[in-house]
């Protein structure tokens, strides 16, 4: 149950302390030929019906953000059997540890002479969530583009904050789809 809660938190809270997105794509593909998209048959966030926060509301937020971003880029959503590309997405959560050390030095005090050093190290565990979006050529069923973004997770967000977080994360990931030609 704890792992499922962590995974659900990843989707909800990716925008906090987020990193730059990462992309990879097939350089032999002419992306300008792709005009339509549909959802891949296995595109879903739900791992099981018992997940607390991965639910139909979050699923809808992710799909809406992807659809809006691709539509803004001139792509049109159609039925899967006629789509040029299929879109898949998934998320993961990884726990990390952050440590910090505070060093203090002391010297002369009233009725006490001495020199010393004291160190105090603290560790804090935090979760990093990653959202991955895949684009698959429908004719060949081959992965042609992948984008991902990870970020430190925050909790206790309102529905509006969750929507804004997902919209920003998806927009950041898809800002390089179709890929910009590098010279």
mmCIF file with all atom_site columns, N, CA and C in Angstrom, residues 5 7 54 79 120 125:
data_model
loop_
_atom_site.group_PDB
_atom_site.id
_atom_site.type_symbol
_atom_site.label_atom_id
_atom_site.label_alt_id
_atom_site.label_comp_id
_atom_site.label_asym_id
_atom_site.label_entity_id
_atom_site.label_seq_id
_atom_site.pdbx_PDB_ins_code
_atom_site.Cartn_x
_atom_site.Cartn_y
_atom_site.Cartn_z
_atom_site.occupancy
_atom_site.B_iso_or_equiv
_atom_site.pdbx_formal_charge
_atom_site.auth_seq_id
_atom_site.auth_comp_id
_atom_site.auth_asym_id
_atom_site.auth_atom_id
_atom_site.pdbx_PDB_model_num
ATOM 1  N N  . UNK A 1 5   ? 1.000  4.352  -2.748  1.00 0.00 ? 5   UNK A N  1
ATOM 2  C CA . UNK A 1 5   ? 0.821  5.745  -2.369  1.00 0.00 ? 5   UNK A CA 1
ATOM 3  C C  . UNK A 1 5   ? 1.961  6.597  -2.911  1.00 0.00 ? 5   UNK A C  1
ATOM 4  N N  . UNK A 1 7   ? 3.754  5.976  -5.635  1.00 0.00 ? 7   UNK A N  1
ATOM 5  C CA . UNK A 1 7   ? 3.580  6.097  -7.082  1.00 0.00 ? 7   UNK A CA 1
ATOM 6  C C  . UNK A 1 7   ? 2.504  7.121  -7.402  1.00 0.00 ? 7   UNK A C  1
ATOM 7  N N  . UNK A 1 54  ? -4.033 7.439  -7.482  1.00 0.00 ? 54  UNK A N  1
ATOM 8  C CA . UNK A 1 54  ? -4.067 7.226  -8.930  1.00 0.00 ? 54  UNK A CA 1
ATOM 9  C C  . UNK A 1 54  ? -5.469 6.743  -9.239  1.00 0.00 ? 54  UNK A C  1
ATOM 10 N N  . UNK A 1 79  ? -9.179 7.926  -33.930 1.00 0.00 ? 79  UNK A N  1
ATOM 11 C CA . UNK A 1 79  ? -9.272 6.539  -33.457 1.00 0.00 ? 79  UNK A CA 1
ATOM 12 C C  . UNK A 1 79  ? -7.927 5.839  -33.671 1.00 0.00 ? 79  UNK A C  1
ATOM 13 N N  . UNK A 1 120 ? 27.520 17.755 13.075  1.00 0.00 ? 120 UNK A N  1
ATOM 14 C CA . UNK A 1 120 ? 26.209 17.130 13.187  1.00 0.00 ? 120 UNK A CA 1
ATOM 15 C C  . UNK A 1 120 ? 25.696 16.873 11.768  1.00 0.00 ? 120 UNK A C  1
ATOM 16 N N  . UNK A 1 125 ? 14.907 11.656 3.962   1.00 0.00 ? 125 UNK A N  1
ATOM 17 C CA . UNK A 1 125 ? 14.463 10.874 2.804   1.00 0.00 ? 125 UNK A CA 1
ATOM 18 C C  . UNK A 1 125 ? 13.374 11.657 2.079   1.00 0.00 ? 125 UNK A C  1
#
